Coordinates of C-alpha atoms in Angstrom, one line a residue:
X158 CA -34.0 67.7 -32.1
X159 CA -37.6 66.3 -31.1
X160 CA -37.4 64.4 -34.2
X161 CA -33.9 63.1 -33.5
X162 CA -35.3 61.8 -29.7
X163 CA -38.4 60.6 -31.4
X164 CA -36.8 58.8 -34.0
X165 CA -34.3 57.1 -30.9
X166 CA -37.8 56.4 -29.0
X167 CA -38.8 54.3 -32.2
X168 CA -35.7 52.4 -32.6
X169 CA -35.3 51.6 -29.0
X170 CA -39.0 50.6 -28.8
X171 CA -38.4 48.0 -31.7
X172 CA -35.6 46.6 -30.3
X173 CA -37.2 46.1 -26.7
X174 CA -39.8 44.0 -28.3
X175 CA -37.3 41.6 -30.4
X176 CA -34.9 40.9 -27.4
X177 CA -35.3 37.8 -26.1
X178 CA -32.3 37.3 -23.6
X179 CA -30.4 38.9 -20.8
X180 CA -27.6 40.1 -22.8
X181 CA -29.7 41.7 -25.2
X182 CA -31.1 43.9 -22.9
X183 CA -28.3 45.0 -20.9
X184 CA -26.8 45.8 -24.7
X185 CA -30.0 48.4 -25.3
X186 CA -29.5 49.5 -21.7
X187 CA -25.5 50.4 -22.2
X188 CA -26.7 51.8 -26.1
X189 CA -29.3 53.9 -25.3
X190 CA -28.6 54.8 -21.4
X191 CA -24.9 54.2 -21.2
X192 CA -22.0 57.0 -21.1
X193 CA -21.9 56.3 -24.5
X194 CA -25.9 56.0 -25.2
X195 CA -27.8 57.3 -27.9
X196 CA -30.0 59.5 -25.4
X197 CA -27.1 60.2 -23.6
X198 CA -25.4 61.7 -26.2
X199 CA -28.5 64.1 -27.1
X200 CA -28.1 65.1 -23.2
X201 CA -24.9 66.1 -24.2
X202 CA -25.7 68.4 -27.1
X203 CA -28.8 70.7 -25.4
X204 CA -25.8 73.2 -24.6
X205 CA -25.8 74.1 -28.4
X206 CA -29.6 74.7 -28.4
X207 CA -31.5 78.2 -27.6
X208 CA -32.3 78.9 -24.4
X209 CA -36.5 78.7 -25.1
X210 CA -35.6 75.0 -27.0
X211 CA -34.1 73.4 -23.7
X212 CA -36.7 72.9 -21.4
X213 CA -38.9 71.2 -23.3
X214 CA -36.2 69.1 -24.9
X215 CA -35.2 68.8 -21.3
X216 CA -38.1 67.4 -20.6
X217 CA -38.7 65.0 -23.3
X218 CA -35.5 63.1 -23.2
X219 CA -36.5 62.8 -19.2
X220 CA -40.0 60.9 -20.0
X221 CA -38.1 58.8 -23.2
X222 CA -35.4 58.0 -20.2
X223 CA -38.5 56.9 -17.9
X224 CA -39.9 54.9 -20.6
X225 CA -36.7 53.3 -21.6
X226 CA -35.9 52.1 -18.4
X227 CA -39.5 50.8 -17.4
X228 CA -39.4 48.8 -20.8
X229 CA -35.7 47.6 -19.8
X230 CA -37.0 46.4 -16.3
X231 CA -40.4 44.9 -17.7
X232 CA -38.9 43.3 -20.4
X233 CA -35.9 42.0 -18.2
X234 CA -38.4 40.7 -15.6
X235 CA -40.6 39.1 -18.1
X236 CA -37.1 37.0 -19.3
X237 CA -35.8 36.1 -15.7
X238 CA -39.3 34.5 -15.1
X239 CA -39.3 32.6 -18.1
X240 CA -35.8 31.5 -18.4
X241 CA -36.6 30.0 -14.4
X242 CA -40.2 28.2 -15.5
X243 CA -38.0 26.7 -18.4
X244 CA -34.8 25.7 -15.8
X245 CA -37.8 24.2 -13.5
X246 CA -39.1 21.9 -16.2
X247 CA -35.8 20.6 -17.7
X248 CA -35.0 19.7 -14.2
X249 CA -38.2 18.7 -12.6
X250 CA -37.5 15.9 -10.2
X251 CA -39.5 12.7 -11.0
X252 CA -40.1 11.7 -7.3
X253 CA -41.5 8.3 -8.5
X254 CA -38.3 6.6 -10.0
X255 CA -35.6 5.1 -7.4
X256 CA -33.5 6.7 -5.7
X257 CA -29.3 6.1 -5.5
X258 CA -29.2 3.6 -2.4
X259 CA -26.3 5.4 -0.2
X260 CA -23.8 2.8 1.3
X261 CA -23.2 3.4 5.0
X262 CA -19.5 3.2 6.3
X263 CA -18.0 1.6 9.8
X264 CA -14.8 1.8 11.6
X265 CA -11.7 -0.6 10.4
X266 CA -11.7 -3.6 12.8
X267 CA -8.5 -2.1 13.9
X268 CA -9.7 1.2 14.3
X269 CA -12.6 -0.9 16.4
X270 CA -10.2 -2.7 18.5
X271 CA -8.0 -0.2 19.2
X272 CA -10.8 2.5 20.3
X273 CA -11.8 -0.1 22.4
X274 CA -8.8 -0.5 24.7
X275 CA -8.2 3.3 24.7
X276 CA -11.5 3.6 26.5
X277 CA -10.5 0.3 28.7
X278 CA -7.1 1.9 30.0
X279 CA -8.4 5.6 30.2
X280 CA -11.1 3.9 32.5
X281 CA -8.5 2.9 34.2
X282 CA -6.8 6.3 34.7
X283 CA -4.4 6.1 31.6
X284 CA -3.9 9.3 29.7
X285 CA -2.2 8.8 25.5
X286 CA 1.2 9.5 25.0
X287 CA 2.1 9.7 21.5
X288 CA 5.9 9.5 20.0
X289 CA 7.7 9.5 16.2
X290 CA 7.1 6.4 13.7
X291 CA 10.4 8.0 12.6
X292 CA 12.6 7.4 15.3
X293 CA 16.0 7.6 16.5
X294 CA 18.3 4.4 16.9
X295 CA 18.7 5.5 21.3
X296 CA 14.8 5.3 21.8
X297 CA 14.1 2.3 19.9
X298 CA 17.2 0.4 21.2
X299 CA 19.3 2.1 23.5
X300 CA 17.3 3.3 25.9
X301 CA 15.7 0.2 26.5
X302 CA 18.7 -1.6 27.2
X303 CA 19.4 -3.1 23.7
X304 CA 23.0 -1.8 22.9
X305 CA 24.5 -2.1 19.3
X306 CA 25.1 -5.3 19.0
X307 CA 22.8 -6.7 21.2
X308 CA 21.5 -10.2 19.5
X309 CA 17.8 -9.2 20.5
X310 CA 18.1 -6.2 17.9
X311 CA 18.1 -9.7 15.2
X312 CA 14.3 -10.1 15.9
X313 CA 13.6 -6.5 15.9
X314 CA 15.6 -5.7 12.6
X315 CA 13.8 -2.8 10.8
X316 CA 14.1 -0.1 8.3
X317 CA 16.6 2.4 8.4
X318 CA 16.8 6.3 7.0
X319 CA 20.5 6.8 8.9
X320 CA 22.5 4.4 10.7
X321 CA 21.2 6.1 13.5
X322 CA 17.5 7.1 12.4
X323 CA 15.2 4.4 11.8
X324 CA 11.2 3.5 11.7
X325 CA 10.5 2.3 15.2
X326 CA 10.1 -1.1 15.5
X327 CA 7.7 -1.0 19.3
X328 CA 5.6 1.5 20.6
X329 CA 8.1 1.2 23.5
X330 CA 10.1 3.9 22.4
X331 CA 7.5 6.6 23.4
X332 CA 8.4 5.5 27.3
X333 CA 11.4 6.9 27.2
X334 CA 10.1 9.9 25.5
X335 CA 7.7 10.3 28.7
X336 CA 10.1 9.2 31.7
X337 CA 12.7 12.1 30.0
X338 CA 10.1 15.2 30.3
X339 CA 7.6 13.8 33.1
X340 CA 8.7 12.7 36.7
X341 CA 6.3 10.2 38.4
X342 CA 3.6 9.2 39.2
X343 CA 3.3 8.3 34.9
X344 CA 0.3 6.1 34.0
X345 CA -0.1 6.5 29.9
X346 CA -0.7 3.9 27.0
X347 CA 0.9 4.2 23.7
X348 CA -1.2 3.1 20.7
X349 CA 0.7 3.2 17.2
X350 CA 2.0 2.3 13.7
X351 CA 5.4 0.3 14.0
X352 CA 7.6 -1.6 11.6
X353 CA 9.7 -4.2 11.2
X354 CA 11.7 -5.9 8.0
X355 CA 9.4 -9.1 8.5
X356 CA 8.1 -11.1 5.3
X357 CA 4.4 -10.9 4.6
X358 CA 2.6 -14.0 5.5
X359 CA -0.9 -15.6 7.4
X360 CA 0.8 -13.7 11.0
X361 CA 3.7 -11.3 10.0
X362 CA 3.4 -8.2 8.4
X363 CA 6.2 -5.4 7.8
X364 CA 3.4 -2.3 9.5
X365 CA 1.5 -3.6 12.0
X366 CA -0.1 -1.9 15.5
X367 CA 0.8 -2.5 18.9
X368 CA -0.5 -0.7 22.4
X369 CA 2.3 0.3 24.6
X370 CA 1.3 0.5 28.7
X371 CA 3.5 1.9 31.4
X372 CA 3.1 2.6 34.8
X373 CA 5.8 4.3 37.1
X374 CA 4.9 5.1 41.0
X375 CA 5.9 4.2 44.5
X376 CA 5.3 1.0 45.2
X377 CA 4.3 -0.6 42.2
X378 CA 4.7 -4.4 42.0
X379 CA 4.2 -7.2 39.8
X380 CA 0.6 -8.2 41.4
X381 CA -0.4 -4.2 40.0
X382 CA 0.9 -5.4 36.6
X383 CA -1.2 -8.8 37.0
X384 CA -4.3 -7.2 38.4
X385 CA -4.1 -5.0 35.2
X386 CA -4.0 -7.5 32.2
X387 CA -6.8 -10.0 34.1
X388 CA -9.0 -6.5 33.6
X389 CA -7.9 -6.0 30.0
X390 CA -8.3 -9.9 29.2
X391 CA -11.6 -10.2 30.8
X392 CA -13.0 -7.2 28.7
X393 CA -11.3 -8.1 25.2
X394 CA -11.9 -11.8 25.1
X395 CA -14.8 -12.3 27.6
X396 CA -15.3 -12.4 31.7
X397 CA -14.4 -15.9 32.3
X398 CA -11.1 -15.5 30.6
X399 CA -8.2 -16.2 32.7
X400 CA -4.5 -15.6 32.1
X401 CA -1.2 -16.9 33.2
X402 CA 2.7 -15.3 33.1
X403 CA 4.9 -17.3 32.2
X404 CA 8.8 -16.2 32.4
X405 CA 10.8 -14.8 29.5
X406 CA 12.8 -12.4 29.2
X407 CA 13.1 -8.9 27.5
X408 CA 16.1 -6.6 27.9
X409 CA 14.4 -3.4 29.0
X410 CA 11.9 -5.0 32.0
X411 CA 13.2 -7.4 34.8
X412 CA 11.6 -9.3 35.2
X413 CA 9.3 -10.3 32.4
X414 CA 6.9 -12.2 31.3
X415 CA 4.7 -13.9 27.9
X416 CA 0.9 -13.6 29.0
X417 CA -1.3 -16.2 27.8
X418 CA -5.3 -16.0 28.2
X419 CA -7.5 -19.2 28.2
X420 CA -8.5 -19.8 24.8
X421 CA -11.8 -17.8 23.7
X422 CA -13.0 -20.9 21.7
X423 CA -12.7 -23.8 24.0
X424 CA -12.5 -22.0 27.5
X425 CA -9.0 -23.9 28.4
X426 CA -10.1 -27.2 27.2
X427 CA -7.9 -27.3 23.8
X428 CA -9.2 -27.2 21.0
X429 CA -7.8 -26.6 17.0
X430 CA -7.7 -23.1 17.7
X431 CA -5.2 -23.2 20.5
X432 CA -3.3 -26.0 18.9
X433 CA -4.7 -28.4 22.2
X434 CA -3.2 -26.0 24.9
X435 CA -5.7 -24.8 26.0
X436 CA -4.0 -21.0 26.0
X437 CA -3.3 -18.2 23.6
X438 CA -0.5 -16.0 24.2
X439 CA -1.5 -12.5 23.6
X440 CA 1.1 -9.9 25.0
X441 CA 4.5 -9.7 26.1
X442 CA 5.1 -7.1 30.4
X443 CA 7.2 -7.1 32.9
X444 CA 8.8 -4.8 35.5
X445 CA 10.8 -1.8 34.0
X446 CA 14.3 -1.9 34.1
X447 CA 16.2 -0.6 36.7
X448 CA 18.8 0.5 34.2
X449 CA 15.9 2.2 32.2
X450 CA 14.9 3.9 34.7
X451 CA 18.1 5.6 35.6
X452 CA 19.1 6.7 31.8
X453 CA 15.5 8.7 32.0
X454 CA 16.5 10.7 35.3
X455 CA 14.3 8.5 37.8
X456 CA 15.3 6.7 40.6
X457 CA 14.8 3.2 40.7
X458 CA 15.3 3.0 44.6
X459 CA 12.8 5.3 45.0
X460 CA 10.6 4.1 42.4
X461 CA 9.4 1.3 40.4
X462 CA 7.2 0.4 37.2
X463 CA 5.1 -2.3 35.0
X464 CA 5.7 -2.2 31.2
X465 CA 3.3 -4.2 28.9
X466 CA 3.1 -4.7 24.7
X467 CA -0.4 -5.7 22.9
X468 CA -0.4 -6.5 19.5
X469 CA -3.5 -4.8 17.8
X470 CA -3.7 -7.1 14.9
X471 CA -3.4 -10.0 17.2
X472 CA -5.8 -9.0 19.9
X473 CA -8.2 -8.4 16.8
X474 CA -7.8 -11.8 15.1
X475 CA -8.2 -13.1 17.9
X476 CA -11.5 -11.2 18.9
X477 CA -13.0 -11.6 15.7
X478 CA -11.6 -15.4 14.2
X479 CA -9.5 -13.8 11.5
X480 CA -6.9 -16.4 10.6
X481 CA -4.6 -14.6 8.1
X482 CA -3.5 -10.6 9.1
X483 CA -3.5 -9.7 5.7
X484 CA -7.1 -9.8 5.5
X485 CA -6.8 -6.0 7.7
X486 CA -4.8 -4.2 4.5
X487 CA -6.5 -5.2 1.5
X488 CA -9.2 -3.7 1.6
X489 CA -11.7 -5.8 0.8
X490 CA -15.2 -4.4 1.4
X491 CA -16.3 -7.8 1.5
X492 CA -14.3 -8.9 4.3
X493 CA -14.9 -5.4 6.2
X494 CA -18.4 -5.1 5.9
X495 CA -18.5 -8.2 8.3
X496 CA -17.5 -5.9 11.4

């Protein structure tokens, strides 16, 4: 038997100085030290041997097992180290060459534009309302006094899932959606994606953004609305700006008005970019409908209200000389890196 653990001493002692990785030495480990070892299995067989014989075979197998797993720890120490030193020079980090130049992002202009009048109106005591893109036919039309067959719907003709489910075609749609689950006072904006079936040009697009306001109280009159969009025009397109309403009519606000601000380029003088007049119409308000009112539950004798519709991509070309709208969707870093 002392021969036998002798003869495994040898063996392992070869082996420990030849191996030269990680999975070699967890191999001599499970071989020599596992359930299965070599000294294990010796362990196993002292039962057979005479009473006298087993301490002192005992005792050896319990210093080979010592020195077995010293050797397995040195040796497995001695590797780690090395196999690091050799991963710190293959990647050793040359601190002299140039390094990869990191391009820095910035918000869409449209993203700019409209973050810009969401922090205008909720100065002004706004809150967000948000509504569907996918909407149904009596909030986009409907409600807002644009029966079917109503001629305005031509202007306004958009895509449709249903005959009665459609993408919205104005952020107007999400007024309704208010003035049905909220009772006055209502002061919200509506910022958002709409559509409409329009070809793609210099000034039309089929997705484009408008800004939905609406105000509902006691006592509010046109001068409120007025008084409002001189705020927003003076803080878009500069403090001298001044504005002027000029009729027109819409079927869900009575009445209503076109707003035009003094040109940003001349100051009112006319000039190529307001074609000579001297204005630029920008938006499109009036009064809320009485009828509108009613289908959402509120009474118009008791209450009234000021509706207005800003065109994002408008209100940005306008801030930042773009001349053709399709300059937002392309995607064109050159063009975007400029705001």
């Amino acid at each position: 038997m002392k021969e036998m653990l002798e003869k495994i001493r040898s063996d392992f002692a070869e082996k420990i100085a030849a191996a030269e990785t990680l999975a070699e030495i967890e191999e001599l480990r499970v071989g020599y030290l596992g359930k299965k070892g070599e000294l294990t299995s010796v362990l196993r067989g002292m039962g057979k041997l005479a009473p006298e014989e087993r301490p002192v075979v005992g005792q050896l197998v319990n210093t080979i097992r010592e020195y077995m797993e010293t050797e397995l720890g040195t040796k497995l120490t001695a590797i780690k180290s090395a196999e690091s030193l050799k991963r710190l020079e293959e990647e050793k980090l040359d601190v002299t060459m140039p390094g990869v130049k990191k391009e820095k992002g910035s918000f869409h202009p449209l993203n700019q534009v409209i973050d810009e009048m969401k922090n205008l109106f909720i100065g002004m005591g706004y809150e967000i309302a948000e509504g569907p893109e996918v909407e149904y036919d009596y909030y986009n039309f409907e409600a807002l006094n644009l029966p079917e067959g109503h001629p305005a719907r031509d202007t306004q003709d958009t895509f449709y899932i249903t005959e009665k489910i459609l993408l919205r075609t104005q952020t107007s749609s999400v007024q309704i959606h208010v003035m049905e689950h909220k009772k006055p006072p209502i002061k919200i904006i509506s910022p958002g994606k709409v559509y409409r079936s329009d070809s793609m040009d210099a000034t039309h697009s089929p997705v484009f953004h408008q800004l939905e306001g609406l105000v509902v109280d006691k006592g509010v009159t046109m001068g409120d609305l007025k008084g409002t969009l001189e705020i927003f025009a003076k803080k878009m397109f500069g403090e001298n700006t001044k504005i002027r309403l000029r009729p027109h009519h819409f079927p869900f606000t009575e009445p209503s008005a076109e707003v035009d601000v003094s040109c940003w380029s001349c100051g009112g003088e006319g000039c190529r970019v307001c074609k000579g007049e001297g204005w630029i119409e920008v938006l499109g308000c009036g009064m809320v409908h009485p009828d509108v009112l009613k289908r959402c539950g509120i009474d118009p004798e008791e209450y009234s209200g000021f509706a207005f519709g800003i065109g994002i991509e408008r209100t940005a070309m306008a801030r930042f000389g773009v001349k053709d709208i399709r300059n937002f969707y392309e995607n064109d870093v050159r063009f975007l890196k400029q705001f």
